[in-house]
Amino acid sequence: MAEEKESEENISALHKKITDAFQLFDYDSNNTVNVREIGTIMYSLGCFPSQADIREFTAKVGEDFSGVVHLDKFLPAMTKVLLENRFPPIPRSKLLQAFKVLDKDQKGYLKPEELTKYMMEKAEPFTQEEMDEMLTAHTHQKDNVIHYEKLIDKLTADQNM
Amino acid sequence: MGCGVSKSNQFHKHSRKAAVLIQRWYRQYVARTEMRRRYTWHIFQSIEYSGEQAQIKVRSYCFSMRSVCYAVFSHQTELENRVYLAGNLISHIFRENDVCWDTEWERYFCYKNIEVPEVYSGPHLTFPLTVEQAVGLLEAFRNKKQLHSRYVLELLLETWKLLRLLPNINRISTCQSKEVTICGDLHGQLEDLLLIFYKNGTPSLEKPYLFNGDFVDRGKDSIEILLILFSFMLVYPCDVYLNRGNHEDHIINLRYGFTKEVLTKYKIHGKRILKLLQKIFSWLPLASVIDQKVLVLHGGISDSTDLGVLAKANRHNVRNTHARILSKSTDSVSSDTTKDEWRQILDVLWSDPMNQDGCMPNEVRGGGCYWGPDITEDFLNRNNMQLIIRSHECKQEGYEFCHNRKVLTLFSASNYYDVGSNRGAYVKLGPDLVPYVIQYQASSMTRELTARQSVGRTERSALKVLREQLFAHKSDLLCAFKKFDSKNTGLVSLNDWASAVESVMHLNLPWRTLRCQLVACKTADGTIDYCDWFNELHIDQSLLETLYRHRSTLETIFRIVDTDNSGFISMEDFRQTWKLLSVYLKMEITDEDICNLAVTIDSNQDGSIDIDEFMEAFRLTDKKSRLERGRSMFMGTASDLTKLEDDPSV
């Protein structure tokens, strides 16, 4: 019985958390958000879906042709995702490994052109806007390269939201 | 050759995997930053609006008390006793200003015998004002000079004379391909006005301007902004237009900093300047119409807004935009200004748009309405117009369209909550009446940071303010926690912590998300020791704690009591104020407590209290309010602006 109650509490806490995150993007205060924000909301709840995952999830919860997602569809679907830990976080060590793979000469840093090539041409490419933002924010002012260990520190900071 | 190909294939595969990992992580990081930016924004806004609401509650309380005090009690309970005693004070505060003949006012404001000393290095003004003098004033303020009170009074008198001739609704036309430049709230932020003039040029015959209210309060250069706007208006009376905002109101100014700014900068003549400004504010036009198609006003409309009624109202009778509507006694409503006109003016200055249809009272602000897209549609059709431009609300991008792009909110005070919090914007409107928005941000720092990076600073600032608010509500929070902690363990679950805080603070914030930023102590099994948490926040001192929470209210009441704006109140008034406050707060403040407090504050024992000294006591733990500190950290010097001048991309 106590266990049931506890899991009930857990679920209601999860619900609250998901609703809070959802409502930060609900501009019209009518429990809907634009489909384009679904990815952001999922990420901010601690998930690491791929672009395909996001598309699939959005298709399930979105209303056809309207471009919006209602909270009453999003909430149960997202609760399931979190309970199942469907898109678990990628460990920091893997991230470091990833950078080391791209850093062919093992310099400890990447040049902006190199990073751009990988981010914009491979896998789930960045848009120009995403690329510009990354470069502006993380290219070292003086030597004009990206020190990826520092970048990793930033990316993995305060993960316990 | 085979080897080479497969090696490169391998690399291709690995690098693809690696790229995916990095992309995913980065997007996650960006999303989290975006979340933080949003709730930081929410924090600032919630606190700002709840402050406004608190302000309204105090005044509404004072006013309802006034009507109660006129009655004679046959059964005097303790409460009524206290109210009755405080009643004398209240009557004294709210006695209407009897002196109202213009000639008497002119004598009171006479500047002619104010001498300007030799050492004065600021600008000297001669009237009628020329454009060179207006531009000179701009330069002087940019170089941190202060205009001498003699010239201030002279300029304000000339402004008053001009404003009295203007209609309630300005009629502007974009004939001869003139574009009108419209600016939103400036709130005493001189840097933004200078930036607008730098980017867009100063007002002139070819370059008309319309300023949409809220020139003062919060920022530190409100008086300078007023002087600049008024001087350009005097030089180009047909090309510079002003709309009144809800902050062009002396009661609001008591709380939000303008009164204090003037009294600090003008120690001798500040009182007179403020009195003259009271009249000037009431004479500011209420709205403007461009080419009969575009309505520009500060707050918005309601379902009963009638431009005909507004055009005919005696706008100068409305000195305090809140006072009347809250008063229960009818003797204070002037016979010239009907209740309907009153409410319409209130709506124009205080309303906010909402996304649902309909119209309902704006309880968050305490004045005006929330109005929906159907109201906009109806209003525009009835009046044969196409667009409403308003301000009143801070927007992250400096502007925002709503109601099917038929309503445009325009806000011109960048970095309003803190450095990097938002951009400012102004609008250019030509004969085609299509609004062209230009954005900017007045800070040399934020150019180097991306929007996402500046989140960190603003967020820390917001969290500090929030912790302060939490500390101030300690007793209520303790009660709420105890309700969840029936076994008296001193612990509550994370969820219960959030629910309790939500129920006490009424700030509509994502507390569960914020929790890890606000609570450092957490036991292994995920519960919170709330007593520990309070220690984390601050030290407990019960009377001071309550006073700290209400310090803005307290200061407002003090300044209302100080009717001659001397900066001092008598001991007796001081005691009466405490009695009033204790009734309002429903808490026990004994006469002994009051005496002890008074003795410590009246340091020179002359029977009067220096308000600033008293308020200083609360700043012991917190030198400036966090918000003020955020702004003053930016406070650019002239050299920051010259740096901008060289930058062609600004």
XYZ file of N, CA and C in Angstrom, chain B residues 23-243:
663
model
N 26.236 16.418 -31.535
C 25.063 17.213 -31.908
C 23.962 17.073 -30.871
N 23.750 15.836 -30.456
C 22.675 15.603 -29.501
C 22.944 16.314 -28.176
N 24.143 16.200 -27.705
C 24.516 16.865 -26.456
C 24.359 18.373 -26.577
N 24.823 18.870 -27.694
C 24.767 20.329 -27.843
C 23.324 20.816 -27.872
N 22.492 20.098 -28.583
C 21.091 20.523 -28.647
C 20.432 20.450 -27.282
N 20.834 19.456 -26.536
C 20.293 19.329 -25.185
C 20.707 20.517 -24.328
N 21.954 20.901 -24.441
C 22.496 22.031 -23.703
C 21.765 23.311 -24.084
N 21.559 23.482 -25.366
C 20.866 24.686 -25.829
C 19.448 24.715 -25.280
N 18.773 23.569 -25.299
C 17.403 23.518 -24.794
C 17.349 23.854 -23.311
N 18.281 23.319 -22.557
C 18.292 23.601 -21.115
C 18.523 25.087 -20.850
N 19.405 25.662 -21.640
C 19.675 27.097 -21.479
C 18.427 27.909 -21.790
N 17.711 27.484 -22.810
C 16.494 28.177 -23.185
C 15.475 28.127 -22.041
N 15.358 26.959 -21.419
C 14.453 26.815 -20.282
C 14.826 27.779 -19.169
N 16.103 27.824 -18.874
C 16.558 28.708 -17.801
C 16.243 30.149 -18.139
N 16.434 30.508 -19.383
C 16.146 31.887 -19.770
C 14.672 32.185 -19.538
N 13.814 31.265 -19.908
C 12.389 31.497 -19.746
C 11.971 31.605 -18.295
N 12.476 30.704 -17.461
C 11.971 30.828 -16.092
C 12.616 31.998 -15.371
N 13.806 32.390 -15.790
C 14.399 33.611 -15.230
C 13.493 34.797 -15.531
N 13.040 34.863 -16.762
C 12.137 35.903 -17.183
C 10.878 35.901 -16.327
N 10.321 34.718 -16.148
C 9.121 34.551 -15.332
C 9.324 35.073 -13.926
N 10.474 34.768 -13.363
C 10.752 35.202 -11.997
C 10.669 36.716 -11.914
N 11.376 37.387 -12.792
C 11.379 38.843 -12.743
C 9.983 39.407 -12.936
N 9.278 38.871 -13.908
C 7.952 39.411 -14.183
C 6.994 39.183 -13.040
N 7.001 37.961 -12.496
C 6.081 37.668 -11.390
C 6.330 38.608 -10.233
N 7.593 38.810 -9.924
C 7.899 39.671 -8.780
C 7.504 41.105 -9.075
N 7.732 41.546 -10.295
C 7.369 42.915 -10.640
C 5.856 43.109 -10.508
N 5.095 42.181 -11.074
C 3.648 42.355 -11.029
C 3.110 42.197 -9.617
N 3.721 41.285 -8.842
C 3.177 41.126 -7.490
C 3.517 42.352 -6.659
N 4.591 43.039 -7.024
C 4.925 44.299 -6.357
C 3.896 45.353 -6.665
N 3.496 45.418 -7.921
C 2.479 46.401 -8.303
C 1.196 46.118 -7.559
N 0.887 44.830 -7.468
C -0.347 44.447 -6.803
C -0.301 44.840 -5.335
N 0.837 44.607 -4.703
C 0.976 44.957 -3.290
C 0.756 46.441 -3.111
N 1.304 47.218 -3.992
C 1.152 48.670 -3.981
C -0.322 49.051 -3.999
N -1.041 48.418 -4.902
C -2.454 48.730 -5.026
C -3.195 48.359 -3.749
N -2.821 47.228 -3.184
C -3.515 46.773 -1.976
C -3.351 47.775 -0.852
N -2.139 48.298 -0.704
C -1.900 49.279 0.355
C -2.790 50.480 0.176
N -2.800 51.000 -1.032
C -3.571 52.208 -1.251
C -5.048 51.944 -1.104
N -5.478 50.805 -1.616
C -6.894 50.507 -1.495
C -7.250 50.384 -0.026
N -6.340 49.804 0.736
C -6.567 49.686 2.173
C -6.658 51.058 2.805
N -5.716 51.930 2.460
C -5.720 53.283 3.035
C -7.017 53.992 2.707
N -7.472 53.821 1.490
C -8.675 54.529 1.109
C -9.916 53.988 1.785
N -9.970 52.674 1.931
C -11.177 52.158 2.577
C -11.170 52.547 4.050
N -9.984 52.659 4.605
C -9.867 53.101 5.985
C -10.422 54.501 6.149
N -10.165 55.333 5.137
C -10.598 56.727 5.259
C -12.091 56.813 5.441
N -12.830 56.038 4.648
C -14.286 56.143 4.781
C -14.749 55.587 6.107
N -14.063 54.560 6.594
C -14.422 54.009 7.900
C -14.224 55.049 8.991
N -13.149 55.809 8.880
C -12.804 56.744 9.949
C -13.777 57.885 10.113
N -14.538 58.158 9.101
C -15.476 59.261 9.252
C -16.640 58.896 10.157
N -16.827 57.603 10.322
C -17.943 57.172 11.155
C -17.592 57.304 12.628
N -18.595 57.356 13.435
C -18.366 57.401 14.881
C -18.707 56.039 15.444
N -17.809 55.482 16.236
C -18.057 54.144 16.765
C -18.809 54.207 18.078
N -19.830 53.422 18.148
C -20.484 53.339 19.447
C -19.856 52.236 20.285
N -19.459 51.160 19.626
C -18.724 50.123 20.368
C -17.299 50.141 19.874
N -16.417 50.638 20.663
C -15.046 50.733 20.148
C -14.247 49.500 20.554
N -14.053 48.613 19.608
C -13.184 47.461 19.855
C -11.737 47.911 19.732
N -10.864 47.034 20.107
C -9.441 47.360 20.058
C -9.029 47.748 18.639
N -9.540 46.958 17.690
C -9.194 47.225 16.296
C -9.689 48.600 15.882
N -10.953 48.856 16.210
C -11.536 50.124 15.810
C -10.834 51.278 16.486
N -10.410 51.033 17.715
C -9.643 52.050 18.427
C -8.413 52.456 17.648
N -7.713 51.422 17.242
C -6.474 51.695 16.526
C -6.746 52.392 15.214
N -7.805 51.920 14.537
C -8.140 52.516 13.250
C -8.522 53.970 13.450
N -9.286 54.218 14.505
C -9.753 55.575 14.748
C -8.577 56.511 14.986
N -7.626 56.011 15.756
C -6.457 56.837 16.030
C -5.663 57.091 14.763
N -5.578 56.051 13.970
C -4.842 56.207 12.726
C -5.614 57.085 11.760
N -6.912 57.210 12.051
C -7.771 57.950 11.146
C -7.357 59.389 10.953
N -6.900 59.997 12.035
C -6.470 61.397 11.895
C -5.356 61.513 10.880
N -4.479 60.539 10.992
C -3.354 60.515 10.074
C -3.850 60.389 8.648
N -4.794 59.466 8.471
C -5.257 59.197 7.115
C -5.948 60.420 6.526
N -6.787 61.063 7.345
C -7.467 62.259 6.828
C -6.445 63.289 6.399
N -5.430 63.378 7.218
C -4.383 64.353 6.950
C -3.675 64.040 5.624
N -3.429 62.766 5.401
C -2.731 62.385 4.170
C -3.567 62.709 2.953
N -4.846 62.352 3.063
C -5.615 62.372 1.827
C -6.458 63.618 1.649
N -6.196 64.600 2.458
C -6.877 65.872 2.249
C -6.539 66.384 0.864
N -7.536 66.767 0.124
C -7.287 67.229 -1.235
C -6.527 68.544 -1.217
N -5.744 68.727 -2.188
C -4.994 69.961 -2.321
C -5.934 71.118 -2.595
N -5.943 72.089 -1.684
C -6.922 73.156 -1.834
C -6.471 74.238 -2.800
N -5.188 74.439 -2.855
C -4.698 75.538 -3.692
C -4.798 75.147 -5.149
N -5.680 75.730 -5.912
C -5.734 75.326 -7.308
C -5.867 76.455 -8.299
N -5.710 77.674 -7.852
C -5.738 78.731 -8.854
C -4.410 78.746 -9.583
N -4.492 78.879 -10.893
C -3.271 78.822 -11.690
C -2.277 79.903 -11.312
N -2.778 81.096 -11.023
C -1.845 82.182 -10.709
C -1.079 81.883 -9.436
N -1.796 81.282 -8.488
C -1.087 80.924 -7.257
C -0.009 79.894 -7.531
N -0.355 78.926 -8.401
C 0.637 77.929 -8.757
C 1.833 78.572 -9.425
N 1.566 79.508 -10.321
C 2.681 80.134 -11.021
C 3.598 80.833 -10.046
N 3.012 81.408 -9.035
C 3.847 82.067 -8.036
C 4.674 81.036 -7.272
N 4.006 79.933 -6.957
C 4.707 78.892 -6.197
C 5.881 78.332 -6.980
N 5.696 78.231 -8.283
C 6.755 77.633 -9.090
C 7.758 78.642 -9.608
N 7.656 79.878 -9.147
C 8.498 80.898 -9.731
C 9.969 80.591 -9.519
N 10.676 80.647 -10.585
C 12.093 80.289 -10.561
C 12.973 81.527 -10.579
N 12.341 82.687 -10.764
C 13.141 83.872 -11.105
C 14.127 84.252 -10.029
N 13.767 83.939 -8.776
C 14.737 84.353 -7.761
C 15.715 83.233 -7.394
N 15.741 82.197 -8.186
C 16.749 81.162 -7.936
C 18.013 81.559 -8.664
N 19.081 81.666 -7.922
C 20.330 82.105 -8.548
C 21.160 80.925 -9.006
N 21.779 81.097 -10.152
C 22.670 80.053 -10.649
C 24.105 80.440 -10.305
N 24.763 79.661 -9.480
C 26.108 80.062 -9.036
C 27.139 79.993 -10.156
N 28.222 80.716 -9.957
C 29.315 80.776 -10.940
C 29.896 79.399 -11.225
N 29.963 78.588 -10.151
C 30.651 77.300 -10.308
C 29.851 76.290 -11.120
N 28.602 76.616 -11.383
C 27.741 75.679 -12.131
C 28.308 75.445 -13.524
N 28.527 74.190 -13.863
C 29.161 73.889 -15.147
C 28.208 73.237 -16.128
N 26.933 73.164 -15.762
C 25.966 72.543 -16.659
C 25.473 73.541 -17.692
N 24.513 73.128 -18.504
C 24.030 74.014 -19.558
C 23.166 75.161 -18.995
N 23.245 76.300 -19.659
C 22.371 77.423 -19.338
C 21.311 77.519 -20.417
N 20.068 77.634 -20.004
C 18.999 77.677 -21.001
C 18.395 79.059 -21.104
N 18.058 79.461 -22.324
C 17.299 80.695 -22.518
C 16.071 80.321 -23.320
N 14.986 81.029 -23.016
C 13.731 80.682 -23.691
C 13.327 81.790 -24.640
N 12.698 81.562 -25.789
C 12.275 80.248 -26.264
C 13.468 79.349 -26.625
N 13.277 78.066 -26.403
C 14.345 77.095 -26.579
C 14.653 76.913 -28.072
N 15.926 76.706 -28.384
C 16.297 76.400 -29.762
C 16.762 74.949 -29.841
N 16.839 74.451 -31.063
C 17.238 73.051 -31.224
C 18.683 72.838 -30.759
N 19.504 73.885 -30.942
C 20.901 73.734 -30.482
C 20.930 73.519 -28.984
N 20.029 74.210 -28.270
C 20.008 74.045 -26.821
C 19.507 72.656 -26.446
N 18.507 72.168 -27.181
C 17.996 70.826 -26.882
C 19.091 69.794 -27.085
N 19.801 69.912 -28.201
C 20.888 68.978 -28.466
C 21.991 69.152 -27.426
N 22.220 70.417 -27.036
C 23.221 70.670 -26.007
C 22.860 69.986 -24.696
N 21.573 69.970 -24.396
C 21.092 69.309 -23.174
C 21.383 67.812 -23.239
N 21.144 67.237 -24.405
C 21.449 65.819 -24.637
C 22.921 65.525 -24.322
N 23.764 66.346 -24.918
C 25.212 66.176 -24.713
C 25.578 66.302 -23.253
N 25.003 67.310 -22.615
C 25.329 67.541 -21.204
C 24.956 66.325 -20.364
N 23.787 65.774 -20.614
C 23.361 64.610 -19.838
C 24.216 63.408 -20.164
N 24.612 63.283 -21.414
C 25.497 62.180 -21.785
C 26.796 62.285 -20.992
N 27.208 63.506 -20.727
C 28.430 63.719 -19.959
C 28.172 63.858 -18.474
N 27.038 63.334 -18.040
C 26.708 63.243 -16.612
C 26.508 64.579 -15.923
N 26.184 65.630 -16.686
C 25.917 66.904 -16.028
C 24.474 66.924 -15.534
N 24.208 67.809 -14.588
C 22.842 67.949 -14.096
C 22.354 69.352 -14.402
N 21.100 69.463 -14.845
C 20.570 70.787 -15.161
C 20.195 71.510 -13.873
N 20.535 72.755 -13.773
C 20.249 73.518 -12.560
C 18.754 73.670 -12.332
N 18.345 73.642 -11.072
C 16.911 73.647 -10.756
C 16.198 74.866 -11.318
N 16.885 75.987 -11.429
C 16.258 77.172 -11.995
C 15.775 76.888 -13.410
N 16.661 76.267 -14.200
C 16.304 75.976 -15.582
C 15.288 74.856 -15.657
N 15.398 73.921 -14.696
C 14.417 72.836 -14.665
C 13.019 73.421 -14.498
N 12.878 74.302 -13.503
C 11.561 74.881 -13.237
C 11.078 75.693 -14.426
N 11.988 76.435 -15.019
C 11.588 77.252 -16.167
C 11.114 76.364 -17.314
N 11.887 75.316 -17.561
C 11.539 74.419 -18.654
C 10.206 73.735 -18.369
N 10.013 73.320 -17.127
C 8.772 72.630 -16.790
C 7.576 73.563 -16.905
N 7.775 74.821 -16.514
C 6.686 75.789 -16.636
C 6.288 75.980 -18.098
N 7.280 76.116 -18.951
C 6.987 76.265 -20.377
C 6.272 75.023 -20.901
N 6.720 73.859 -20.422
C 6.093 72.607 -20.852
C 4.632 72.568 -20.425
N 4.414 72.955 -19.187
C 3.050 72.946 -18.656
C 2.144 73.839 -19.494
N 2.679 75.026 -19.836
C 1.875 75.959 -20.635
C 1.502 75.334 -21.970
N 2.453 74.615 -22.563
C 2.188 73.993 -23.863
C 1.190 72.850 -23.721
N 1.415 71.995 -22.720
C 0.568 70.811 -22.579
C -0.894 71.168 -22.380
N -1.122 72.298 -21.688
C -2.498 72.674 -21.412
C -3.273 72.979 -22.684
N -2.516 73.281 -23.765
C -3.190 73.598 -25.012
C -3.498 72.363 -25.844
N -2.885 71.242 -25.467
C -3.009 70.061 -26.310
C -4.303 69.310 -26.030
N -4.820 68.626 -27.057
C -6.043 67.857 -26.877
C -5.746 66.550 -26.139
N -6.798 65.855 -25.702
C -6.611 64.568 -25.042
C -6.017 63.545 -25.989
N -6.403 63.663 -27.271
C -5.918 62.696 -28.259
C -5.143 63.439 -29.334
N -3.851 63.147 -29.434
C -3.032 63.757 -30.479
C -3.461 63.232 -31.842
N -3.532 64.117 -32.821
C -3.816 63.661 -34.193
C -2.558 63.858 -35.014
N -1.999 62.765 -35.484
C -0.723 62.834 -36.212
C -0.960 62.370 -37.647
N -0.249 62.999 -38.572
C -0.387 62.525 -39.947
C 0.973 62.335 -40.593
N 1.066 61.308 -41.422
C 2.331 61.012 -42.091
C 2.331 61.613 -43.486
N 1.868 62.829 -43.588
C 1.824 63.439 -44.919
C 3.240 63.736 -45.389
N 3.406 63.990 -46.634
C 4.699 64.317 -47.227
C 5.752 63.265 -46.900
N 5.337 62.020 -46.977
C 6.232 60.888 -46.729
C 7.060 61.003 -45.457
N 6.494 61.607 -44.414
C 7.213 61.631 -43.139
C 6.954 60.308 -42.432
N 8.005 59.747 -41.895
C 7.842 58.561 -41.076
C 7.809 59.003 -39.624
N 6.831 58.461 -38.855
C 6.817 58.763 -37.426
C 7.597 57.676 -36.699
N 8.431 58.073 -35.770
C 9.157 57.097 -34.959
C 8.448 56.995 -33.606
N 8.087 55.772 -33.230
C 7.343 55.571 -31.991
C 8.198 54.794 -31.004
N 8.291 55.289 -29.792
C 9.081 54.613 -28.751
C 8.180 54.206 -27.598
N 8.503 53.079 -26.971
C 7.726 52.583 -25.839
C 8.332 53.019 -24.508
N 8.101 52.233 -23.455
C 8.573 52.567 -22.108
C 10.073 52.836 -22.079
N 10.460 53.903 -21.399
C 11.889 54.185 -21.248
C 12.358 54.006 -19.810
N 11.443 54.260 -18.871
C 11.725 54.008 -17.445
C 13.074 54.521 -16.986
N 13.342 55.774 -17.271
C 14.547 56.394 -16.715
C 15.856 55.853 -17.232
N 15.836 55.082 -18.297
C 17.086 54.519 -18.820
C 17.626 55.405 -19.945
N 18.467 56.321 -19.541
C 18.967 57.322 -20.475
C 19.760 56.686 -21.617
N 20.500 55.630 -21.302
C 21.325 54.979 -22.335
C 20.481 54.575 -23.538
N 19.257 54.086 -23.233
C 18.413 53.648 -24.342
C 17.961 54.823 -25.194
N 17.586 55.926 -24.551
C 17.147 57.087 -25.333
C 18.301 57.601 -26.198
N 19.491 57.646 -25.599
C 20.649 58.114 -26.364
C 20.916 57.182 -27.542
N 20.737 55.879 -27.302
C 20.979 54.922 -28.380
C 19.962 55.102 -29.505
N 18.705 55.327 -29.136
C 17.672 55.544 -30.155
C 18.011 56.786 -30.979
N 18.365 57.857 -30.298
C 18.693 59.089 -31.030
C 19.941 58.902 -31.880
N 20.857 58.103 -31.395
C 22.062 57.846 -32.175
C 21.728 57.064 -33.443
N 20.924 56.017 -33.281
C 20.603 55.183 -34.441
C 19.638 55.880 -35.394
N 18.707 56.619 -34.856
C 17.603 57.106 -35.672
C 17.628 58.610 -35.920
N 18.492 59.316 -35.210
C 18.513 60.771 -35.340
C 17.612 61.420 -34.311
N 17.925 62.676 -33.990
C 17.115 63.393 -32.996
C 15.845 63.910 -33.662
N 14.837 64.264 -32.847
C 13.590 64.764 -33.433
C 13.826 66.036 -34.247
N 13.048 66.181 -35.329
C 13.150 67.376 -36.168
C 11.873 67.486 -36.988
N 11.809 68.494 -37.821
C 10.613 68.652 -38.641
C 10.428 67.461 -39.581
N 11.550 66.899 -40.020
C 11.453 65.758 -40.933
C 11.354 64.452 -40.182
N 11.593 64.518 -38.893
C 11.675 63.277 -38.133
C 10.807 63.385 -36.883
N 9.503 63.254 -37.056
C 8.631 63.359 -35.886
C 8.744 62.115 -35.000
N 8.502 62.318 -33.692
C 8.594 61.244 -32.712
C 7.330 61.194 -31.871
N 6.990 60.005 -31.434
C 5.904 59.828 -30.477
C 6.419 58.931 -29.361
N 6.340 59.411 -28.112
C 6.803 58.627 -26.961
C 5.587 58.142 -26.190
N 5.522 56.836 -25.987
C 4.295 56.231 -25.504
C 4.282 55.948 -23.995
N 4.700 56.935 -23.196
C 4.482 56.834 -21.757
C 5.547 56.074 -20.975
N 5.398 56.075 -19.637
C 6.353 55.430 -18.723
C 7.783 55.904 -18.965
N 7.965 57.228 -18.892
C 9.287 57.798 -19.093
C 10.118 57.661 -17.824
N 9.437 57.517 -16.680
C 10.116 57.623 -15.391
C 9.962 56.346 -14.566
N 10.681 56.318 -13.447
C 10.654 55.231 -12.450
C 11.571 54.086 -12.817
N 12.154 53.500 -11.801
C 13.027 52.333 -11.916
C 14.432 52.655 -12.412
N 14.570 53.272 -13.546
C 15.903 53.658 -14.028
C 16.378 54.863 -13.248
N 17.668 55.209 -13.393
C 18.178 56.262 -12.520
C 18.195 57.638 -13.136
N 17.793 57.780 -14.386
C 17.856 59.091 -15.049
C 16.504 59.550 -15.549
N 15.469 59.334 -14.734
C 14.121 59.692 -15.159
C 13.984 61.179 -15.431
N 14.518 62.000 -14.551
C 14.330 63.437 -14.730
C 15.037 63.910 -15.991
N 16.187 63.327 -16.287
C 16.906 63.729 -17.497
C 16.110 63.365 -18.746
N 15.509 62.194 -18.713
C 14.694 61.791 -19.866
C 13.546 62.776 -20.064
N 12.867 63.107 -18.972
C 11.759 64.064 -19.079
C 12.245 65.381 -19.668
N 13.368 65.878 -19.152
C 13.854 67.170 -19.615
C 14.191 67.134 -21.105
N 14.752 66.030 -21.555
C 15.075 65.921 -22.976
C 13.793 65.893 -23.812
N 12.852 65.048 -23.408
C 11.612 64.942 -24.182
C 10.871 66.273 -24.204
N 10.800 66.916 -23.036
C 10.095 68.196 -22.989
C 10.804 69.254 -23.828
N 12.117 69.277 -23.796
C 12.807 70.335 -24.537
C 12.623 70.153 -26.040
N 12.675 68.896 -26.507
C 12.429 68.696 -27.941
C 10.983 69.013 -28.300
N 10.085 68.750 -27.373
C 8.682 69.072 -27.632
C 8.489 70.581 -27.725
N 9.197 71.331 -26.887
C 9.083 72.784 -26.934
C 9.655 73.336 -28.234
N 10.720 72.703 -28.732
C 11.326 73.182 -29.972
C 10.474 72.801 -31.184
N 9.929 71.581 -31.148
C 9.125 71.095 -32.286
C 7.745 70.652 -31.802
N 6.909 71.608 -31.389
C 5.645 71.216 -30.780
C 4.718 70.438 -31.704
N 4.929 70.548 -33.010
C 4.060 69.796 -33.914
C 4.699 68.505 -34.378
N 5.890 68.207 -33.855
C 6.553 67.003 -34.322
C 7.060 66.106 -33.203
N 6.795 66.498 -31.986
C 7.126 65.601 -30.874
C 5.860 65.420 -30.039
N 5.426 64.179 -29.889
C 4.189 63.876 -29.198
C 4.464 62.978 -28.005
N 3.721 63.227 -26.926
C 3.867 62.397 -25.739
C 2.513 61.818 -25.344
N 2.489 60.556 -24.975
C 1.310 59.936 -24.378
C 1.596 59.676 -22.912
